[in-house]
Short mmCIF file of C-alpha atoms and ligand atoms in Angstrom, two decimals:
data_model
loop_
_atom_site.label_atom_id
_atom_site.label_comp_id
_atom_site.label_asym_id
_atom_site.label_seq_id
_atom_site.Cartn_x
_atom_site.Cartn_y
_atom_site.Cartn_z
CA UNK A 222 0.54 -44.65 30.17
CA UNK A 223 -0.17 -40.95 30.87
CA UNK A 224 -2.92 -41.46 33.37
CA UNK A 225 -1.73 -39.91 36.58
CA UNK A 226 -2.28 -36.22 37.89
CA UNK A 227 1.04 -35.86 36.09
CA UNK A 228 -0.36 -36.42 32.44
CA UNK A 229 -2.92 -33.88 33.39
CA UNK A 230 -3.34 -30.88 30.79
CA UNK A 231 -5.19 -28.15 29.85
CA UNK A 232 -6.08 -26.58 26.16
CA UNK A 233 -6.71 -22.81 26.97
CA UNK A 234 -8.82 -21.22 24.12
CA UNK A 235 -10.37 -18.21 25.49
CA UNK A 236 -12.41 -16.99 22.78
CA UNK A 237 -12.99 -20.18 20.97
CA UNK A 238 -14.89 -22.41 22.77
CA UNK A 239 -14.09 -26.04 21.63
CA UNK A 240 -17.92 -27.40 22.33
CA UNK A 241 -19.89 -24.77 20.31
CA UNK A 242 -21.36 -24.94 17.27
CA UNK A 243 -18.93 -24.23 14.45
CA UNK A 244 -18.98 -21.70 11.08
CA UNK A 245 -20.32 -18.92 12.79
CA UNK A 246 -19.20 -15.50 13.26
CA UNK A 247 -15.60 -16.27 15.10
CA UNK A 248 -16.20 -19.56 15.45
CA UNK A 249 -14.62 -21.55 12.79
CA UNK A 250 -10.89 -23.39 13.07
CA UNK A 251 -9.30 -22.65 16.26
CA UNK A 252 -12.69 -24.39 17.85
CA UNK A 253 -12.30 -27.43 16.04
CA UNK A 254 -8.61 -27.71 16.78
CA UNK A 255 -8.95 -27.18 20.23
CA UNK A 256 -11.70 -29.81 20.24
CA UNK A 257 -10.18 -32.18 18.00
CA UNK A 258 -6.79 -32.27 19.85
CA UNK A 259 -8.07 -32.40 22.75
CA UNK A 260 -10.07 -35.64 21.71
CA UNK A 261 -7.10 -37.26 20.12
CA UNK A 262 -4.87 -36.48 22.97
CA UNK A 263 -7.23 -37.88 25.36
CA UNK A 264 -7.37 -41.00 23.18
CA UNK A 265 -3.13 -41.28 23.65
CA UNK A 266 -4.24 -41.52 27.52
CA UNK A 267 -3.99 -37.77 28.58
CA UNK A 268 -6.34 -36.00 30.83
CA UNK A 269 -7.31 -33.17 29.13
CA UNK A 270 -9.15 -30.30 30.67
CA UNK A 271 -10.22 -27.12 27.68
CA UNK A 272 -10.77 -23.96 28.87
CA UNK A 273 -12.84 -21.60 27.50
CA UNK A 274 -14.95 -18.50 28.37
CA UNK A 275 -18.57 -19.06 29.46
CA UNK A 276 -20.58 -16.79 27.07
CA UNK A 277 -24.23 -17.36 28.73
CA UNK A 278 -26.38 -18.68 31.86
CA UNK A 279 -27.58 -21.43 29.69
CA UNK A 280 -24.02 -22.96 28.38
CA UNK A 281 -23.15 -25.90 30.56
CA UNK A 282 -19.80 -24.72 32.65
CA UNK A 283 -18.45 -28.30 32.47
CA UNK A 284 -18.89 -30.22 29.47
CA UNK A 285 -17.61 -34.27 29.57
CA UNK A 286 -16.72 -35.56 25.61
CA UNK A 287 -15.25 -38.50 26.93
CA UNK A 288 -14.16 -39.77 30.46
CA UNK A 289 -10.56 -37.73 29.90
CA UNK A 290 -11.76 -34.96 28.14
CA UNK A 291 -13.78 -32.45 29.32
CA UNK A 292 -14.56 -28.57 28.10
CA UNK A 293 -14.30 -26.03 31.22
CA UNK A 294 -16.15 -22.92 30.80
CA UNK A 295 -15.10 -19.67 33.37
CA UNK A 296 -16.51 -16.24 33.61
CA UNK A 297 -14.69 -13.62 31.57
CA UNK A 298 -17.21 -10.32 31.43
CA UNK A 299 -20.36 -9.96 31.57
CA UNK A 300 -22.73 -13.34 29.74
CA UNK A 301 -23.01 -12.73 26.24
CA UNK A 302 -20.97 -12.95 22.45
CA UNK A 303 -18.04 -10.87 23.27
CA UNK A 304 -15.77 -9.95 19.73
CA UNK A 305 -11.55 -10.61 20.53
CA UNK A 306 -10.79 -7.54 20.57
CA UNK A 307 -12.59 -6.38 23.67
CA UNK A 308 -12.15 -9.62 25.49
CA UNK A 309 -8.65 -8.49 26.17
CA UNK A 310 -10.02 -6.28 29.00
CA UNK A 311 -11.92 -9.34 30.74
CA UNK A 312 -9.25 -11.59 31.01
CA UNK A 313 -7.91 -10.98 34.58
CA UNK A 314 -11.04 -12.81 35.71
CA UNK A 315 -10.25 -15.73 33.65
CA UNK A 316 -7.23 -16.27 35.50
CA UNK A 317 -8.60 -15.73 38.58
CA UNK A 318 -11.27 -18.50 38.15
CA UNK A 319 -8.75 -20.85 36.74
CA UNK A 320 -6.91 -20.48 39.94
CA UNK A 321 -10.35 -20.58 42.16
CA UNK A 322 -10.77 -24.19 39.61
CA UNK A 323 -7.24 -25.42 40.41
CA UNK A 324 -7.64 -24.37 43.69
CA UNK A 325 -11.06 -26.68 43.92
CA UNK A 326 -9.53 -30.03 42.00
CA UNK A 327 -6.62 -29.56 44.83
CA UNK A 328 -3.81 -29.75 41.97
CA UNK A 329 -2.19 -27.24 39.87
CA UNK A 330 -1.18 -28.02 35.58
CA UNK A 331 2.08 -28.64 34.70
CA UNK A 332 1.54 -28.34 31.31
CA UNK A 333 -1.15 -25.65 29.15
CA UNK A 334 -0.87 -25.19 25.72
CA UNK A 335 -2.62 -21.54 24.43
CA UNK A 336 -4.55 -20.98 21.41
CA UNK A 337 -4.70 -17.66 20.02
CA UNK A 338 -3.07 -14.29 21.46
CA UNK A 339 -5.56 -13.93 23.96
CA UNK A 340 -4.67 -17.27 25.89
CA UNK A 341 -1.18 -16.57 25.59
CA UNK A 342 -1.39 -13.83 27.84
CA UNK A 343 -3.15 -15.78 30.24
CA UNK A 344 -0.84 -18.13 29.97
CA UNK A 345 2.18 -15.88 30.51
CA UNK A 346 0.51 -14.32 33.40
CA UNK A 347 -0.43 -17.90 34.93
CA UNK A 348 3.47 -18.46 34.71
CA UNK A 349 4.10 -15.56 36.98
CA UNK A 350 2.01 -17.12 39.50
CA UNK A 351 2.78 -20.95 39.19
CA UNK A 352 5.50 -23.10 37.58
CA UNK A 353 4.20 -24.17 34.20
CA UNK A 354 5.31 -25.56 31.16
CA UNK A 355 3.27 -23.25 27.72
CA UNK A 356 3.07 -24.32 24.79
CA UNK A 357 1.01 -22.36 22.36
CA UNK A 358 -0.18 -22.03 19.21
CA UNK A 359 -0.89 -18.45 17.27
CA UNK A 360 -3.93 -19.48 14.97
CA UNK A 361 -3.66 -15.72 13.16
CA UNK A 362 -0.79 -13.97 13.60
CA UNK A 363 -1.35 -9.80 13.86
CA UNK A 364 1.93 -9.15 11.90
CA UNK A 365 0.38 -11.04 9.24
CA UNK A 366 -3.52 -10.26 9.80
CA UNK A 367 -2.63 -6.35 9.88
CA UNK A 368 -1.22 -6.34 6.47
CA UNK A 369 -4.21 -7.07 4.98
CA UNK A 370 -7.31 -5.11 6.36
CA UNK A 371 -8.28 -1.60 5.65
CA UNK A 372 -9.68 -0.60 9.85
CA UNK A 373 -6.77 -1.75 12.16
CA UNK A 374 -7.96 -1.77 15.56
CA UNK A 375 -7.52 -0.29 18.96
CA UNK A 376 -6.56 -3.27 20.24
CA UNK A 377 -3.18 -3.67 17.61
CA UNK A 378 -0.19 -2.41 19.60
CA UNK A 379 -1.20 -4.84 22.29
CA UNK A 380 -1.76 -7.60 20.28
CA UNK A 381 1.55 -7.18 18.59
CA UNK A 382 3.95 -6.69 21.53
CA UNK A 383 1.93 -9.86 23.54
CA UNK A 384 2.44 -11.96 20.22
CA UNK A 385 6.62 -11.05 20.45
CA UNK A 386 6.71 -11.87 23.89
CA UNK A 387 5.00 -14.91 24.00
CA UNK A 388 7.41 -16.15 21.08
CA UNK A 389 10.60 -15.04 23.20
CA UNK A 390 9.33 -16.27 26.56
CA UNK A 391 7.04 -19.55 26.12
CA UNK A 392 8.51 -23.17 26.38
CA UNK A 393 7.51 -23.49 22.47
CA UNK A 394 5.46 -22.36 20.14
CA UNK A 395 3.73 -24.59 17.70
CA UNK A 396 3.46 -23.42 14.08
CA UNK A 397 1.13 -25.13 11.78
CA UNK A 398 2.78 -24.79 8.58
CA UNK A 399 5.97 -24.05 7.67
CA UNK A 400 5.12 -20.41 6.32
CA UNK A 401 3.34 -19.68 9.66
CA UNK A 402 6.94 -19.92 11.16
CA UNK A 403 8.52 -18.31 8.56
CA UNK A 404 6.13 -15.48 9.32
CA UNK A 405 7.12 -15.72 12.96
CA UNK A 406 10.67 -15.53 12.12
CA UNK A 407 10.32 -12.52 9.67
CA UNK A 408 7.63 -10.31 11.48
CA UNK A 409 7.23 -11.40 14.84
CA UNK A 410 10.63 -12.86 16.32
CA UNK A 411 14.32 -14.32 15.76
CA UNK A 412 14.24 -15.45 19.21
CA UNK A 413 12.16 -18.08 20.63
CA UNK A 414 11.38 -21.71 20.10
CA UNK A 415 9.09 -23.30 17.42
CA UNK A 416 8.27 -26.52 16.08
CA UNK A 417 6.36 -27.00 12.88
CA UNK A 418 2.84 -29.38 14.04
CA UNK A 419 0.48 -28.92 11.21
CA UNK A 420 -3.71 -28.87 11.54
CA UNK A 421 -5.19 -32.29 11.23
CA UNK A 422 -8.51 -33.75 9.81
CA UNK A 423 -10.93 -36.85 10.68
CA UNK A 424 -9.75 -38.97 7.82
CA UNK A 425 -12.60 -41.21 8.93
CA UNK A 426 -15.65 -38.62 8.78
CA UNK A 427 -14.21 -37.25 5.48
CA UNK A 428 -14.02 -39.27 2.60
CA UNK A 429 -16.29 -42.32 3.04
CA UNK A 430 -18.69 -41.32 0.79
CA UNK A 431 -19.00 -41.37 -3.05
CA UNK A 432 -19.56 -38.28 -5.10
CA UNK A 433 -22.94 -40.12 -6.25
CA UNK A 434 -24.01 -40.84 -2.70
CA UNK A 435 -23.52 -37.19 -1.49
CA UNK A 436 -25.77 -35.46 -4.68
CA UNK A 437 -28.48 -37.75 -4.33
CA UNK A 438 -28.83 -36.79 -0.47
CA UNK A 439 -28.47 -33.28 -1.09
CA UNK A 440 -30.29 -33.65 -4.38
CA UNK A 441 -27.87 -32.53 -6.92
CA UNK A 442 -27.73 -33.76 -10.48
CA UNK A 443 -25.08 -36.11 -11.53
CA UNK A 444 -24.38 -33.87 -14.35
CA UNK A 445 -23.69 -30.08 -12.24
CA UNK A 446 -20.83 -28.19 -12.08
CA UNK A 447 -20.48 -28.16 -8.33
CA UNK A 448 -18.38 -25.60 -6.58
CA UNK A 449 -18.29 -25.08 -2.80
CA UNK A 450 -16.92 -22.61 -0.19
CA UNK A 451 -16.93 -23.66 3.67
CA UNK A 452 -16.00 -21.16 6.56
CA UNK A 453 -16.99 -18.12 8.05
CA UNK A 454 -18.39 -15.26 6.65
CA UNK A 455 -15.29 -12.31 7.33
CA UNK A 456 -13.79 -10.33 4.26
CA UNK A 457 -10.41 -12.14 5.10
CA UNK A 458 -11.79 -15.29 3.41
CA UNK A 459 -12.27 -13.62 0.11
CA UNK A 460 -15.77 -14.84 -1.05
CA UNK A 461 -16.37 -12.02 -2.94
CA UNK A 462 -13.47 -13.01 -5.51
CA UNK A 463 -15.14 -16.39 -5.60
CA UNK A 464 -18.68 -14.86 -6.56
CA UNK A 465 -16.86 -12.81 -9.10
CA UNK A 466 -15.07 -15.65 -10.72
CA UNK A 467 -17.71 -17.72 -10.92
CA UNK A 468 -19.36 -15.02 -12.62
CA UNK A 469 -16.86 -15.39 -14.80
CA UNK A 470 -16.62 -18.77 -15.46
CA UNK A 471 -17.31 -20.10 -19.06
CA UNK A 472 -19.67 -22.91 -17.28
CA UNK A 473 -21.69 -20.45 -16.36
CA UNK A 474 -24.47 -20.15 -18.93
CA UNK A 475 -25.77 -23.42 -19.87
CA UNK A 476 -23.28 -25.24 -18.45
CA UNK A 477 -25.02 -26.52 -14.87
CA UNK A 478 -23.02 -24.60 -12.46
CA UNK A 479 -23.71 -24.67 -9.41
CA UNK A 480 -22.49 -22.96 -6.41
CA UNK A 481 -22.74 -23.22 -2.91
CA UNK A 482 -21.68 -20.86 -0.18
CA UNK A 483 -21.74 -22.73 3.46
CA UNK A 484 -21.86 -21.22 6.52
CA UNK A 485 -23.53 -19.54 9.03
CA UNK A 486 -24.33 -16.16 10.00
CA UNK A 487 -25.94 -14.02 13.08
CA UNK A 488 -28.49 -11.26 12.45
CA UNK A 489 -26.43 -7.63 13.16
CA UNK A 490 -23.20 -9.13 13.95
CA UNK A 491 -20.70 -8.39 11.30
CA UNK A 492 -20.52 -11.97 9.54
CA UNK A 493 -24.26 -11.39 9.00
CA UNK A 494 -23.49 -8.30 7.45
CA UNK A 495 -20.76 -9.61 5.70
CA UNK A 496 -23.23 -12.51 4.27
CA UNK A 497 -26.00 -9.76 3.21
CA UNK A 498 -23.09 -7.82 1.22
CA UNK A 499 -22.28 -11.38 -0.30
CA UNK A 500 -25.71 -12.14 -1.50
CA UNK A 501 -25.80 -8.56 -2.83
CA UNK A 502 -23.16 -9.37 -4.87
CA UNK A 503 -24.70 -12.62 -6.21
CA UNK A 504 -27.83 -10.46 -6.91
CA UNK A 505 -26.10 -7.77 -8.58
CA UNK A 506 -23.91 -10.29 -10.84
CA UNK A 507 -27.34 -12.38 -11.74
CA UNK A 508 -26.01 -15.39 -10.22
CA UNK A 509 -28.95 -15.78 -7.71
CA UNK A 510 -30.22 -19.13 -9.94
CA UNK A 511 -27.18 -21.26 -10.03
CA UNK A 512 -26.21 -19.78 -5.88
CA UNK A 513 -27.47 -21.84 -2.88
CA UNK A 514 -26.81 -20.26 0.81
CA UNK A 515 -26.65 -23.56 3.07
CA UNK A 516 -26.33 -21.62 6.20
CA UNK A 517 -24.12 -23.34 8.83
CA UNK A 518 -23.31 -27.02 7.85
CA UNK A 519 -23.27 -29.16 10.89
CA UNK A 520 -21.13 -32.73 11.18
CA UNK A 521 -24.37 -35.05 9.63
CA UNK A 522 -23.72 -32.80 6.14
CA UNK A 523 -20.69 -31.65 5.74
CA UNK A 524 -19.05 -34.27 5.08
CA UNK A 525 -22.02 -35.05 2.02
CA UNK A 526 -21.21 -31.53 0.21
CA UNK A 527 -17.32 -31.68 0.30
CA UNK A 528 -17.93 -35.17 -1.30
CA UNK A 529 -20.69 -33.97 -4.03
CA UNK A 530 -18.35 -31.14 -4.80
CA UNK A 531 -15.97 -30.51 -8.32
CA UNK A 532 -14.18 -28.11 -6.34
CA UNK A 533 -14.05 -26.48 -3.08
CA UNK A 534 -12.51 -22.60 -3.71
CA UNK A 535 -10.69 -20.91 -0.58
CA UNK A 536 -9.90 -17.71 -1.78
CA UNK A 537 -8.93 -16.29 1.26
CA UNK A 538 -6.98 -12.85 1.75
CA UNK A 539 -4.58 -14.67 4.12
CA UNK A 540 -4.96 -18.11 6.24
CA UNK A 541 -2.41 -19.50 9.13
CA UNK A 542 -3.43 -22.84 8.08
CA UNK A 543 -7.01 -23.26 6.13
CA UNK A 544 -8.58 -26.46 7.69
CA UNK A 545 -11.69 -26.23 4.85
CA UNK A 546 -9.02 -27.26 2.34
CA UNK A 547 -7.52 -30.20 4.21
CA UNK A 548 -11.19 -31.71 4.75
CA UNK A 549 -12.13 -31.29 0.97
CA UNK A 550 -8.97 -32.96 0.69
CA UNK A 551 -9.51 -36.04 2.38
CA UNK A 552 -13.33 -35.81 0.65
CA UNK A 553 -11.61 -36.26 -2.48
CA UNK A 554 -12.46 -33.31 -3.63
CA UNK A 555 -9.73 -31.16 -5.30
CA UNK A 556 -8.87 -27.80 -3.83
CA UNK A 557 -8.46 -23.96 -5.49
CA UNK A 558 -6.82 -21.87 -3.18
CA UNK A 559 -5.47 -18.43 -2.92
CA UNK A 560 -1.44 -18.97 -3.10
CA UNK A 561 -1.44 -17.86 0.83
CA UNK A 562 -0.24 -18.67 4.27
CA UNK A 563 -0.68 -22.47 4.90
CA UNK A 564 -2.40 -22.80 1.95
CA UNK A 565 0.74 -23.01 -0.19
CA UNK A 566 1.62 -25.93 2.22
CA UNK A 567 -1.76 -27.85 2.37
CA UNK A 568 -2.86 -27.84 -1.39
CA UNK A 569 0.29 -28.63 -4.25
CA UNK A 570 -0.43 -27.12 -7.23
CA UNK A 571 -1.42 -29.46 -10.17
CA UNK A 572 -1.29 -32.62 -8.00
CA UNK A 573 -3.73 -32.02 -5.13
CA UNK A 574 -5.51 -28.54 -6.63
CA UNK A 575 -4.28 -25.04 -7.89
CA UNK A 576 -3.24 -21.70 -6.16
CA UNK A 577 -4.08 -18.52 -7.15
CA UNK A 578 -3.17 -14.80 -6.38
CA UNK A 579 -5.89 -13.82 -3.39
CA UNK A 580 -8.37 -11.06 -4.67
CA UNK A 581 -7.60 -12.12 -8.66
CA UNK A 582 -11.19 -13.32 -9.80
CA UNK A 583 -9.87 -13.95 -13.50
CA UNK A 584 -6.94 -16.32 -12.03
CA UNK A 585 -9.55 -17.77 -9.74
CA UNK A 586 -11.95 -18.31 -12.86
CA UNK A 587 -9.14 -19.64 -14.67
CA UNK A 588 -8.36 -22.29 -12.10
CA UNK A 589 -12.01 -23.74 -11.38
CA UNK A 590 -12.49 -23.73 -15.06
CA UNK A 591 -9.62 -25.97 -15.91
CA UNK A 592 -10.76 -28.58 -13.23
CA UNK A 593 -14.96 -28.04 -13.87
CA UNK A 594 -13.72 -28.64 -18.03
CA UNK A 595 -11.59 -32.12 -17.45
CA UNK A 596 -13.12 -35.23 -15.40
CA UNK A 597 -10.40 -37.60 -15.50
CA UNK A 598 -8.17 -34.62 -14.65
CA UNK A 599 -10.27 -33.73 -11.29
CA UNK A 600 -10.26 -37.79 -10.67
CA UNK A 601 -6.63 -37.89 -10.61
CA UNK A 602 -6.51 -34.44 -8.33
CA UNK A 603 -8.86 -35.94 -5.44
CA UNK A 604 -6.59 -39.26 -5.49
CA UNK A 605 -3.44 -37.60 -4.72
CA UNK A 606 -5.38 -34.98 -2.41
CA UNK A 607 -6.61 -37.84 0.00
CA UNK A 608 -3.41 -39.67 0.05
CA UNK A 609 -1.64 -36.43 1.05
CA UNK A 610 -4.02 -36.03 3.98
CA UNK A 611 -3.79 -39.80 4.81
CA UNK A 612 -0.05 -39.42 5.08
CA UNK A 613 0.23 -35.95 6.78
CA UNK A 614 -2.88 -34.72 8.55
CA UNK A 615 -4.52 -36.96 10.38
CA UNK A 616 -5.78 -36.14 13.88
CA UNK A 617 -3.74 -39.01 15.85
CA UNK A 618 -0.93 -37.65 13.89
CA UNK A 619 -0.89 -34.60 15.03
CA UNK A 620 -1.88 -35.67 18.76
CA UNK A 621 1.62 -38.01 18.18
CA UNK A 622 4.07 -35.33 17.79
CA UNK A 623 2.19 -32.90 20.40
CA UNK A 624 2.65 -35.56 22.67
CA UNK A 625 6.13 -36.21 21.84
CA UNK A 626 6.37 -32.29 22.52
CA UNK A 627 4.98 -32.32 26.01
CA UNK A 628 6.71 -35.31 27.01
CA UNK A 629 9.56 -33.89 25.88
CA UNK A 630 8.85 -30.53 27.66
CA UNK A 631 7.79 -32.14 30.46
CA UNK A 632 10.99 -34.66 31.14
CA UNK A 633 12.98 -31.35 32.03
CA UNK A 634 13.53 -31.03 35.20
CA UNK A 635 12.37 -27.85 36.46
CA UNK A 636 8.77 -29.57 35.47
CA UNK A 637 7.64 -31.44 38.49
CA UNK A 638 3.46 -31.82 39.10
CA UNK A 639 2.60 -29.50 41.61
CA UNK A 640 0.02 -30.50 44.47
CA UNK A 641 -2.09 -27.63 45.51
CA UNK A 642 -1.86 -26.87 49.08
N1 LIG B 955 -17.19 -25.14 9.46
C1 LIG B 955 -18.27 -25.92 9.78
N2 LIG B 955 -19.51 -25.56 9.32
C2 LIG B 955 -19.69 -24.46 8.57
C3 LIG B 955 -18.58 -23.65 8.25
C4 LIG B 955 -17.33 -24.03 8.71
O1 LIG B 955 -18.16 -26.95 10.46
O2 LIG B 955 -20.83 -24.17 8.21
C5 LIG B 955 -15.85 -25.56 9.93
C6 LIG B 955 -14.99 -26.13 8.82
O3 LIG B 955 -15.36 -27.45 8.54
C7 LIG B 955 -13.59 -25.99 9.41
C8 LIG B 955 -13.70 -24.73 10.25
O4 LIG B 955 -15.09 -24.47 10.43
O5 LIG B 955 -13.28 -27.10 10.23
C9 LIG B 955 -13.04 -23.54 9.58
O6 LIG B 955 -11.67 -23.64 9.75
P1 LIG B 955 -10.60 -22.90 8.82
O7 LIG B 955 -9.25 -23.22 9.38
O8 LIG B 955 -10.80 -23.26 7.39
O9 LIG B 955 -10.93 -21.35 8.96
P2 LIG B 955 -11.02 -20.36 10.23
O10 LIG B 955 -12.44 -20.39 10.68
O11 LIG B 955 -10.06 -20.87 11.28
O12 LIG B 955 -10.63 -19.04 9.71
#
């Protein structure tokens, strides 16, 4: 249906490149849903082109998933891992070699939709130079992110005034849950258009396997107390409350607890010095014994410790949406979660999981504890918690209404395909 140059888009995701290796330092959500709409979109018949930056020699500039779906890599600075905040200065050249690329193909988009502030910039520059439909979607907003760390950077006053403009000016912003737009409303905007698309999950990879299955490939008794954290090692995701809880937890001597901490870390850059002040933690609170450190968990085991997990904790400080407790969801796995952000959206409290205050280790302790003490109880949790992602989180879901939203976008009339000359 959408397979002329017209149904042609492209996912711009500057700083999170959808074909890298996820759970490392800055590499974590917006990657996968870049990647994973993109895939799904392409499925409903779109060609879809994601852009990214090009962070070495060796990366491939032009990566094919599937025959409409490909990942684009451009030059933005100089080859290496570049943190957000200094990107900002490199993006002129990113729009510049997305012109030379548009320029080579011999057409021009019609349609981009921008993850992250970064790429909304680009995109609102790209509009001064062609016409073009944006849509975009915020990922973290800095109103929100700003509240709640201690350094605020350089970079802030920027951030903040591109963030307002791109909600006043863009065709239409895409908020993944409805306190993500609320947050819009209240900090960033009242002007501007937004329409509520929430984060999706592979019901398929998540959720085929049994809780015995999983332990005996990762070799876990039948009998532990399994609780899990998945994500990225950054303060904002609070794992030190969950170390600290645990600590705390009445299952702790004597009662099989175990708990694992997945992710992955660099050497020197800060989410490997976030991990080291982690483990510290676990060393000083005499938890080493019953803590594992997986390191980055790639698609072949994920999926095999949501599914041997009691719980999966996300204690994060503050989360736009929280994809980690969407796929423990659909793992049938029941969720404790700080009462945050999308969070409050994603898990209900005593059907799916509970919610607790971020950074309170005796709530947190509280809330594992009641799930780790009562079987049946955790039984009926990971029931409800699957059928809530089966009903609103899917993948093709979410690619449904996005199309909807670009066909929609695209139908006006000032949105003809444009032919480069
Ligand atoms: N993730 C992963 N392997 C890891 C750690 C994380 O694949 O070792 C994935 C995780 O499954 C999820 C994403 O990284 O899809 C994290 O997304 P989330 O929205 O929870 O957090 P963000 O990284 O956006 O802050």
């Amino acid at each position: 249906m959408y397979q002329d140059k017209q149904h042609r888009i492209a996912l711009i995701s500057v700083d999170g490149d959808p074909a890298i290796e996820i759970g490392q330092e800055e590499a974590g959500g917006q990657n996968v849903y870049v990647r994973q709409v993109g895939y799904a979109l392409a499925k409903l018949g779109w060609q879809v082109d994601m852009f990214t930056r090009r962070s070495s020699h060796d990366q491939a500039a032009i990566v094919q998933h599937s025959p409409n779906c490909r990942t684009i890599r451009l030059k933005a600075g100089p080859a290496g891992f570049m943190g957000r905040d200094v990107l900002f200065n490199h993006l002129s050249e990113f729009i510049a070699e997305f012109q030379r690329f548009q320029q080579q193909q011999g057409f021009q988009y019609s349609l981009i939709h921008t993850n992250y502030w970064l790429s909304s910039w680009v995109g609102m520059e790209l509009k001064k130079l062609q016409p073009l439909i944006q849509v975009h979607t915020y990922h973290s907003l800095g109103a929100v992110k700003y509240r709640s760390v201690d350094n605020i950077p350089l970079v802030a006053t920027q951030r903040l005034a591109i963030e307002k403009a791109c909600l006043e000016t863009v065709d239409c912003v895409v908020a993944t849950s409805p306190q993500e737009q609320q947050h819009m409303r209240l900090l960033v905007s009242s002007k501007g258009r937004i329409e509520m698309i929430p984060c999706g999950t592979d019901i398929e990879k998540f959720g085929e396997i049994s809780r015995s299955t999983a332990r005996e490939k990762l070799g876990i008794a039948p009998d532990a107390k399994m609780v899990l954290y998945v994500g990225r090692f950054d303060r904002r995701k609070g794992i030190e409350t969950l170390v600290r809880s645990v600590a705390k937890s009445r299952f702790r001597d004597g009662g099989n607890l175990q708990l694992f901490i997945g992710g992955g870390s660099r050497p020197g850059q800060s989410d490997g010095l976030e991990r080291d002040r982690i483990a510290n933690i676990v060393t000083e609170l005499k938890l080493d014994d019953c803590t594992k450190f997986t390191g980055r968990l790639d698609d072949t085991v994920l999926p095999f410790y949501y599914a041997a997990a009691d719980v999966c904790v996300v204690p994060s400080h503050y989360e736009p949406f929280g994809l980690v407790a969407i796929e423990a969801m659909a793992s049938h796995t029941p969720v404790v979660a700080s009462n945050v952000g999308g969070l409050q959206f994603t898990v209900v409290p005593e059907i799916t999981g509970l919610l607790a205050p971020p950074k309170d280790e005796d709530a947190f302790t509280v809330a594992i504890d009641r799930i780790l003490a009562n079987s049946a109880w955790r039984d009926e949790l990971s029931v409800a918690g699957r059928q809530r992602v089966e009903i609103a989180f899917s993948w093709d879901s979410v690619a449904s209404r996005l199309t909807q939203l670009y066909t929609r976008l695209l139908a006006q009339p000032e949105a003809k395909p444009q032919i480069a000359a």
